[in-house]
GROMACS .gro file of C-alpha atoms in nm:
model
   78
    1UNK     CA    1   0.000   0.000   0.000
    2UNK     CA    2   0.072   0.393  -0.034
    3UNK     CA    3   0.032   0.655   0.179
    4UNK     CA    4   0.049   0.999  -0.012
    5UNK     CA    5   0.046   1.238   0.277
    6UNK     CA    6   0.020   1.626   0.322
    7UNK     CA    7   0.084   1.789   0.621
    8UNK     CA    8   0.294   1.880   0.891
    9UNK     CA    9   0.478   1.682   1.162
   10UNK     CA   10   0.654   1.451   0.904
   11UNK     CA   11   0.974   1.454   0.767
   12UNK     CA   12   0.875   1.640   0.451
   13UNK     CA   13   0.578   1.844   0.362
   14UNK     CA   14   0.427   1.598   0.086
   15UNK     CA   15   0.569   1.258   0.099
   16UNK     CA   16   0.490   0.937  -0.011
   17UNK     CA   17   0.464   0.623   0.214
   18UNK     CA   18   0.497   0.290   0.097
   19UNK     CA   19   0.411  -0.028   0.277
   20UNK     CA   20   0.572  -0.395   0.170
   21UNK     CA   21   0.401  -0.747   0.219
   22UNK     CA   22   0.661  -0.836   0.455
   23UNK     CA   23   0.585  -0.552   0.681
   24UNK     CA   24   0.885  -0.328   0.577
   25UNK     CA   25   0.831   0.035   0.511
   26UNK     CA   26   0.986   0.314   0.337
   27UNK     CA   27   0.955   0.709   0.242
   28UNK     CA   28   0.968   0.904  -0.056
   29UNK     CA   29   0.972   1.272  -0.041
   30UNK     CA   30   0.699   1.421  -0.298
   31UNK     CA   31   0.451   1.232  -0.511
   32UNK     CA   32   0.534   0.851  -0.631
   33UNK     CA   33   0.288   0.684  -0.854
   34UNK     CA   34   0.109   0.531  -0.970
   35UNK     CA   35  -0.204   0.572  -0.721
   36UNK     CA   36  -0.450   0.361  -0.729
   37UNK     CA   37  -0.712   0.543  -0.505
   38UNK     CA   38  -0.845   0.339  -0.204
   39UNK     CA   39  -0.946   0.617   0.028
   40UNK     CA   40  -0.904   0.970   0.207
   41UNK     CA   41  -0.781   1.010   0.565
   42UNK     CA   42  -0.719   1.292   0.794
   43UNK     CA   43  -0.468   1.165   1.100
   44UNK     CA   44  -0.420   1.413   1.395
   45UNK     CA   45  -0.114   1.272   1.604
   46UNK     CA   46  -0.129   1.477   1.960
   47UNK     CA   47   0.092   1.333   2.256
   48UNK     CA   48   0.039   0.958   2.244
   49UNK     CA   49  -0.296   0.995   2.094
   50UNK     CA   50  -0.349   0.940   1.724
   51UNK     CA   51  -0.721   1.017   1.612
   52UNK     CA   52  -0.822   0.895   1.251
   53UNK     CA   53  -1.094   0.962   1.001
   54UNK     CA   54  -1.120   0.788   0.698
   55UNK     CA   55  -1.391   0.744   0.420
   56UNK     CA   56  -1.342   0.358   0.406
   57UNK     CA   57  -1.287   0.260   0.783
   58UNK     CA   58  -1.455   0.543   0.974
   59UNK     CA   59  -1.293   0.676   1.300
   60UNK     CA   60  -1.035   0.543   1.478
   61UNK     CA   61  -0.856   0.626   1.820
   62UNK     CA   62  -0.489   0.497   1.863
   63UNK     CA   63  -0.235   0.495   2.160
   64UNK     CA   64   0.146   0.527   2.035
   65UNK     CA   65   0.444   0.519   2.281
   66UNK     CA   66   0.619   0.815   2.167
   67UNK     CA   67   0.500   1.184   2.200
   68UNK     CA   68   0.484   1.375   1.834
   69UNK     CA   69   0.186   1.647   1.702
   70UNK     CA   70   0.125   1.582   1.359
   71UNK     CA   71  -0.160   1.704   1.108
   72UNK     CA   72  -0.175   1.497   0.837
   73UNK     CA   73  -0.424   1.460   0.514
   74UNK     CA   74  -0.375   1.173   0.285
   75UNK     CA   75  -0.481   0.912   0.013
   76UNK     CA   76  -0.439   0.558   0.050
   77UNK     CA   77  -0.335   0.424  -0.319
   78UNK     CA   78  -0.319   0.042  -0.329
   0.00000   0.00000   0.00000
């Protein structure tokens, strides 16, 4: 999977996130295609709380173990 993300709070500005079946990840900075849309997601990281909206999988609360503040909008692209 891709993660084409916007925001601030990352590494880069616009960057592109992709996900391996093995589990391994890495990041591009900019655009990478292709995209294959999947869905749109907003992510706001605060302390250890990560809340998530996103038009296929609704609203999510998460619990990380580090502390970051991140705004993030971004496609999923399979």
């Amino acid at each position: 999977m891709k993660y084409i993300e916007f925001g601030i709070g990352n590494k880069w500005l616009i960057r592109t996130e992709t996900e391996l079946s093995d589990g391994t990840e890495y990041e591009e900075k900019g655009i990478v295609g292709p995209i294959q849309f999947n869905s749109v997601y907003i992510r706001i990281w605060i302390m250890k709380t990560v809340y998530i909206i996103d038009t296929k999988q609704g609203f999510q609360k998460t619990k990380k173990n580090r502390n970051e503040l991140k705004i993030i909008c971004g496609i999923v692209s399979l």
